[in-house]
Coordinates of C-alpha atoms in Angstrom, one line a residue:
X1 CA 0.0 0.0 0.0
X2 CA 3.4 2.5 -0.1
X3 CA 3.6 2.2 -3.0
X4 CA 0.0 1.5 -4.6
X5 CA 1.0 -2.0 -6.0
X6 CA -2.1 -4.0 -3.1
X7 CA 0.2 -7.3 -3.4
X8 CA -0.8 -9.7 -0.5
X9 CA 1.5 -11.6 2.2
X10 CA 0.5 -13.8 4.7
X11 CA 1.9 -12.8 8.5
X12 CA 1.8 -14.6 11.7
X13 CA 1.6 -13.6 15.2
X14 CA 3.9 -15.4 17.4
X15 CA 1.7 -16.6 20.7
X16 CA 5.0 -16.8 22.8
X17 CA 6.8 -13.5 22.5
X18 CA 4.1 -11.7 20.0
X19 CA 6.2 -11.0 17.5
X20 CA 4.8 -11.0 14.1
X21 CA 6.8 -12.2 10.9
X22 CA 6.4 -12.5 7.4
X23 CA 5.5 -16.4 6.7
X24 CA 7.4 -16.4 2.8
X25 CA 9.2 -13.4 2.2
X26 CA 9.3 -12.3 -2.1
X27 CA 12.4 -14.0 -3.1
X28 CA 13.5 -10.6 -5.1
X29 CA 12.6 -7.6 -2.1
X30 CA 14.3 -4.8 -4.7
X31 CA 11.4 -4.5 -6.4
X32 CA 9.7 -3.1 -3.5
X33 CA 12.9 -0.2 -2.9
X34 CA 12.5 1.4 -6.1
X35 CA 14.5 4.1 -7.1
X36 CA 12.2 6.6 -5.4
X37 CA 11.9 4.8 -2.0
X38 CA 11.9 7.4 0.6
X39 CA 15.4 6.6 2.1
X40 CA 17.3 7.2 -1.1
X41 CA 16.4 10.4 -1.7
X42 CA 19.6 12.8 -2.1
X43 CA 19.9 14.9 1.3
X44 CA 22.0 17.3 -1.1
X45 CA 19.1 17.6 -3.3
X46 CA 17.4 21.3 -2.7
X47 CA 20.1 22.8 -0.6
X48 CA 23.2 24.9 -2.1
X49 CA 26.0 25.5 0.1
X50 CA 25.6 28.2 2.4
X51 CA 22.0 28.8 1.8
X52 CA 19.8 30.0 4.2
X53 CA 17.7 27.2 3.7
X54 CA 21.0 24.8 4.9
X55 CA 21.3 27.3 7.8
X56 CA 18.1 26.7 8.9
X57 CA 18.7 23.1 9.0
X58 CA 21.1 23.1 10.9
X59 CA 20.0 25.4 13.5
X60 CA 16.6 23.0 13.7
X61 CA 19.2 19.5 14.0
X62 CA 21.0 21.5 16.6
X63 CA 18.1 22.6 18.2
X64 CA 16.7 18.6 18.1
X65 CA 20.4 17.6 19.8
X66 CA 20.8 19.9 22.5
X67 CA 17.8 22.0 22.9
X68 CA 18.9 25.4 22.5
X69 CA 18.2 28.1 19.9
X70 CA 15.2 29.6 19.4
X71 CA 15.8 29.2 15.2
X72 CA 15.9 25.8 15.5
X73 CA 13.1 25.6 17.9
X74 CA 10.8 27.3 15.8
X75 CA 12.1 24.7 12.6
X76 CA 11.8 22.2 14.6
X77 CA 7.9 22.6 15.3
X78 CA 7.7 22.9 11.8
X79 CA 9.9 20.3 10.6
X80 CA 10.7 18.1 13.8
X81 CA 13.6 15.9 13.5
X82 CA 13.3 12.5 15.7
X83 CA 16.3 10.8 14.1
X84 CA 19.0 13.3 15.9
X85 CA 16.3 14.1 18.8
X86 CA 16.7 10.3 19.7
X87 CA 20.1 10.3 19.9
X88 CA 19.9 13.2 23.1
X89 CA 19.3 10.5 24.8
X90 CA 22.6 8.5 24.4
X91 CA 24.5 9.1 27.5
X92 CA 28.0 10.8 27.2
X93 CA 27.5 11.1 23.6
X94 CA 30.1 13.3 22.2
X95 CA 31.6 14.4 18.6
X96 CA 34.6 12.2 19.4
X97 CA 32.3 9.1 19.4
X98 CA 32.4 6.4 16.0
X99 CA 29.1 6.1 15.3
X100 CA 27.2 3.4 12.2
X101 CA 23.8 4.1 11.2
X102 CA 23.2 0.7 9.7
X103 CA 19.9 1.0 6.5
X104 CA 20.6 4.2 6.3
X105 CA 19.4 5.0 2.7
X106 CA 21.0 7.8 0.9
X107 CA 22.5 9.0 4.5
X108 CA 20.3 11.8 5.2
X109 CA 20.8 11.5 8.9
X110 CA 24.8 10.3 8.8
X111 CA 25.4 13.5 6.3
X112 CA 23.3 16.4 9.1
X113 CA 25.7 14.7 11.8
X114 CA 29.0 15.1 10.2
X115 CA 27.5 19.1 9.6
X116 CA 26.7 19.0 13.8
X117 CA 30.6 17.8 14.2
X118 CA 30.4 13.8 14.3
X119 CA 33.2 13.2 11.3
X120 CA 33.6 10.0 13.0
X121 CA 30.1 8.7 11.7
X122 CA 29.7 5.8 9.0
X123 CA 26.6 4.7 7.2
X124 CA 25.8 1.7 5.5
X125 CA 22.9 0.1 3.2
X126 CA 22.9 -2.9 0.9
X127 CA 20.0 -1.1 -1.7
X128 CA 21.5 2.1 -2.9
X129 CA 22.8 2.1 -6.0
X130 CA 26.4 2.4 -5.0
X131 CA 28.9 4.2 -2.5
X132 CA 28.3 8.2 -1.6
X133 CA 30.6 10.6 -0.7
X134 CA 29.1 13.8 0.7
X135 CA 31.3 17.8 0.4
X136 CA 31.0 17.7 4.2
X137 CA 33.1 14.1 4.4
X138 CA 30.1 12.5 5.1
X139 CA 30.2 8.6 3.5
X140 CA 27.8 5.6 2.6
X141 CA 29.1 2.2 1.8
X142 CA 26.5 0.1 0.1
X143 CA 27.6 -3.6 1.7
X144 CA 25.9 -4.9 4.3
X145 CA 26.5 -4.8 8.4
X146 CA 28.4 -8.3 8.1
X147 CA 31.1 -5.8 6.1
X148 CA 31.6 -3.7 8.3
X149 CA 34.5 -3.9 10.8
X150 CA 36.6 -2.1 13.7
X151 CA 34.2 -1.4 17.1
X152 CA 31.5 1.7 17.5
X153 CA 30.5 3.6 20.2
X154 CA 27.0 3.7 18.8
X155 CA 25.0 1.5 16.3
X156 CA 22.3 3.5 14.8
X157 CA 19.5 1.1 13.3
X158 CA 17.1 4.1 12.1
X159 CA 13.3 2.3 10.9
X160 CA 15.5 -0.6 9.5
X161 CA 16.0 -3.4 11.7
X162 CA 12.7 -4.8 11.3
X163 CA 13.8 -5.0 7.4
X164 CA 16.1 -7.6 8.2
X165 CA 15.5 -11.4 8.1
X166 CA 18.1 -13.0 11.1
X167 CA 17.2 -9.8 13.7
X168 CA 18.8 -12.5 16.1
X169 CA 22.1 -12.7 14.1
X170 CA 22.3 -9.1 13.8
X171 CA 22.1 -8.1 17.7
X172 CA 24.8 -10.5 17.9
X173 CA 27.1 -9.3 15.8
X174 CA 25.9 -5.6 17.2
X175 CA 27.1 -7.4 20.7
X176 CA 30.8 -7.9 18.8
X177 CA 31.0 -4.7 17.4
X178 CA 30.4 -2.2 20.4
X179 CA 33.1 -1.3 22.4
X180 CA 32.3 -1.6 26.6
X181 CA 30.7 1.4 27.2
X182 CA 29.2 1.6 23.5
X183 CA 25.5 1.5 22.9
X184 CA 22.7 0.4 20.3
X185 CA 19.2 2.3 19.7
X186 CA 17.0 1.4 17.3
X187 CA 13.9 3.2 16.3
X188 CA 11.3 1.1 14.4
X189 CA 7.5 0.5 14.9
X190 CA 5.7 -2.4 17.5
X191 CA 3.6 -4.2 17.9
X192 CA 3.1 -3.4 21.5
X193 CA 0.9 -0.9 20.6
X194 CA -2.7 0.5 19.9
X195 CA -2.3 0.5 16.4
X196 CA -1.7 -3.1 15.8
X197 CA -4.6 -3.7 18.1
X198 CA -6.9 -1.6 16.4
X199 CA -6.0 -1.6 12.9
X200 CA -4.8 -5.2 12.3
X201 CA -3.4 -6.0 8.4
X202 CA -4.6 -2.4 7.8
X203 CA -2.3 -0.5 10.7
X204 CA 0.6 1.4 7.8
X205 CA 3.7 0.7 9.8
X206 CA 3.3 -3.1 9.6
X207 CA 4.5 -2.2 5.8
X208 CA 4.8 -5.4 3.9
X209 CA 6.5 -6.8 2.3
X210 CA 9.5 -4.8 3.4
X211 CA 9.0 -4.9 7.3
X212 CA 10.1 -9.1 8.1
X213 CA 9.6 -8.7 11.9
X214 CA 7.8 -6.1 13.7
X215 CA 8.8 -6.9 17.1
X216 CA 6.6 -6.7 20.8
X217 CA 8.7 -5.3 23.5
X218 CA 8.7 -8.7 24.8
X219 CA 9.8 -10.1 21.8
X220 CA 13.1 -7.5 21.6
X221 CA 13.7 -8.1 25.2
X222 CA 13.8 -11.9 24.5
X223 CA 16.2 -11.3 21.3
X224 CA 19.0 -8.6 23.5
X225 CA 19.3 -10.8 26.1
X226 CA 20.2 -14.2 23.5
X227 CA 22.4 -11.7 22.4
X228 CA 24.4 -10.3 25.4
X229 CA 22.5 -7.0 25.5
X230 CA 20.2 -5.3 27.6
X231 CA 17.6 -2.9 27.3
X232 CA 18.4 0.3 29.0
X233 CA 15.4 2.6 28.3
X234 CA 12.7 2.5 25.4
X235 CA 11.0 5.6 24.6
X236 CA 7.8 6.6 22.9
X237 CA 8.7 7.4 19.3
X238 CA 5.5 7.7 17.3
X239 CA 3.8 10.2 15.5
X240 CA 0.4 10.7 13.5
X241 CA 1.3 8.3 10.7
X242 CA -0.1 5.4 12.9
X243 CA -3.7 6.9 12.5
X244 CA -4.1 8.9 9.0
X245 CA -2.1 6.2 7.2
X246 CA -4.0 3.8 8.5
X247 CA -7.0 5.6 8.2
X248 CA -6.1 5.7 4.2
X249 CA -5.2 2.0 4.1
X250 CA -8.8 1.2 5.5
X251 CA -10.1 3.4 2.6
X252 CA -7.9 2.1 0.3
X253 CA -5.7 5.3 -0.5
X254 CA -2.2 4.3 -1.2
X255 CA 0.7 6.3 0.4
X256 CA 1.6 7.1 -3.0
X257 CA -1.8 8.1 -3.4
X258 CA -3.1 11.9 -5.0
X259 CA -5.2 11.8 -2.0
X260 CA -2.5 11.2 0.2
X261 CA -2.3 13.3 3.6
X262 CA 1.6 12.7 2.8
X263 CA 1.8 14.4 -0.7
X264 CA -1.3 16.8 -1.1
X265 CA -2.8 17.4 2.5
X266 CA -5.3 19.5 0.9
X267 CA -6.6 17.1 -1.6
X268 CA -6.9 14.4 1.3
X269 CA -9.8 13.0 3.6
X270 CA -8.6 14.8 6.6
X271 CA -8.4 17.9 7.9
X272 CA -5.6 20.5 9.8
X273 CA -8.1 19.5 12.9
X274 CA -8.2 16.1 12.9
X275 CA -4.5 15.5 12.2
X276 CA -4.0 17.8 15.4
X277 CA -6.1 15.2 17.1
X278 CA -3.9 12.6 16.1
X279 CA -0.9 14.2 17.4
X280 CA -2.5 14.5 20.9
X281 CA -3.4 10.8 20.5
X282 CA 0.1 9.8 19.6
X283 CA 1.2 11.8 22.6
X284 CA -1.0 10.0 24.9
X285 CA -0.2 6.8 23.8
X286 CA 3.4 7.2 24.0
X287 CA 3.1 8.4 27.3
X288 CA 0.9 5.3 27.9
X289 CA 3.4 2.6 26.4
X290 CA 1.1 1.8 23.6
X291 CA 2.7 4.1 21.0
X292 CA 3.4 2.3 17.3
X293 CA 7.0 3.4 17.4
X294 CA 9.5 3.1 20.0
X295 CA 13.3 3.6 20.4
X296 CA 15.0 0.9 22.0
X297 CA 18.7 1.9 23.9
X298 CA 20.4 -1.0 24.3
X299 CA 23.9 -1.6 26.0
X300 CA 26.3 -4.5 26.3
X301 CA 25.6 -7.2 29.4
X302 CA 27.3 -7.4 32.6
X303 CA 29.4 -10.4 31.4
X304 CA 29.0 -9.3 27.8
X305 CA 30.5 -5.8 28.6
X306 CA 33.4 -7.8 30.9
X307 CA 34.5 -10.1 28.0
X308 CA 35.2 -7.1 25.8
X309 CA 36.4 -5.2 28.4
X310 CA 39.5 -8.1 28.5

């Protein structure tokens, strides 16, 4: 339904953890991450050096980091950023720290950090068309995380660990790559949540194909602690796509839709009122635990954390 194509795929819910999974997974994914896919879109596309509209950007990703300046503050309402706002949250994060945002597209996010100061940030993902190397120093490697090698403060999975089949395997190797004190947060949508309860096949984030596991909190628990991680914190992370997506999806209004709230608000079924109401909902819910998003900080074991200590 992201894209308008209405293929169907079977999920299951697991009655153990409540994790739900793809049953057969299309043996050929790339043809749903087309060229246009959201991720890959150029973060240098629309912005000229210097611009004021670049300055503005920066002001709001600052703002979204530390919370200061009222620029930013004021782009931020308008244009919030919960990608860098998440990361606020890392303790004793600093521009000194190597960072991997693993899926990271076209390296929107890896690109605005090296502009805050982070030059020691990395991104990789498997489906762009090749490597990118950004004016700022900023890079994306297209290999996958099994490539990538050396240890990381912070692992950054950004909306795309639950597009990966072995989510067991890849906490793991997460568990290698950290160094003691280093952390792992990843932001993707659950199923711990009001959305899957009330919308079902029609709730947007459960975006199939392309979304193999959508994990419960449970269910993420379970797969740190195989892992030699554990949970630190999870915070609310959703927003108002949970109800006026969904709400399309139950009328049968593709994302990529005319009609879509996300292209053409004013050609859509909702109005400025009712998307404000979903934004107090999402709030709530968050603040409730039954949010559709959530990110996840994670952190080495006791015994885990000892081992790579030695």
């Amino acid at each position: 339904m992201m894209l308008g194509l209405r293929d169907r795929f079977e999920y299951f819910e697991c009655g153990h953890c409540g994790c739900v999974q793809i049953v057969t997974p299309p043996s050929d994914l790339s043809k749903y991450y087309p060229p246009e896919y959201y991720s890959f879109t150029n973060p240098e596309a629309g912005f000229r050096a210097r611009s004021l509209k670049d300055f503005v950007r920066r002001q709001r990703d600052r703002y979204a980091l530390v919370g200061k300046g009222w620029i930013g503050a004021i782009a931020y309402q308008r244009y919030p950023r919960p990608a860098i706002r998440s990361l606020s949250r890392v303790p004793g994060l600093t521009r000194d720290h190597a960072i991997l945002d693993v899926g990271c597209g076209s390296g929107a996010l890896v690109r605005s950090l090296h502009d805050l100061g982070f030059s020691r940030t990395l991104g990789v993902d498997p489906f762009i068309p090749g490597d990118l190397d950004y004016p700022n120093g900023a890079r994306v490697l297209k290999q996958e995380l099994d490539s990538v090698t050396g240890t990381w403060d912070l692992i950054m999975f950004h909306d795309s660990f639950e597009h990966m089949p072995e989510p067991a395997r890849v906490l793991s190797q997460v568990a290698r790559m950290l160094t003691p004190a280093g952390e792992c947060l990843i932001r993707m949508p659950t199923v711990s949540s009001y959305a899957w309860e009330h919308y079902g096949a029609n709730w947007a984030e459960l975006d199939a194909p392309r979304h193999l596991f959508l994990q419960s909190r449970e269910s993420l628990r379970r797969l740190a602690e195989g892992s030699g991680l554990r949970i630190r914190e999870i915070h609310g992370d959703s927003d108002t796509f949970q109800f006026w997506g969904s709400e399309q999806y139950l009328r049968d209004i593709p994302l990529s839709s005319d009609r879509s709230w996300y292209w053409h608000p004013k050609q859509s079924i909702f109005t400025p009122s009712q998307i404000a109401d979903f934004r107090r909902r999402a709030a709530a819910l968050d603040a409730d635990g039954r949010g559709s998003r959530m990110a996840v900080y994670l952190q080495l074991a006791a015994d885990s954390r000892a081992k790579a200590s030695a």
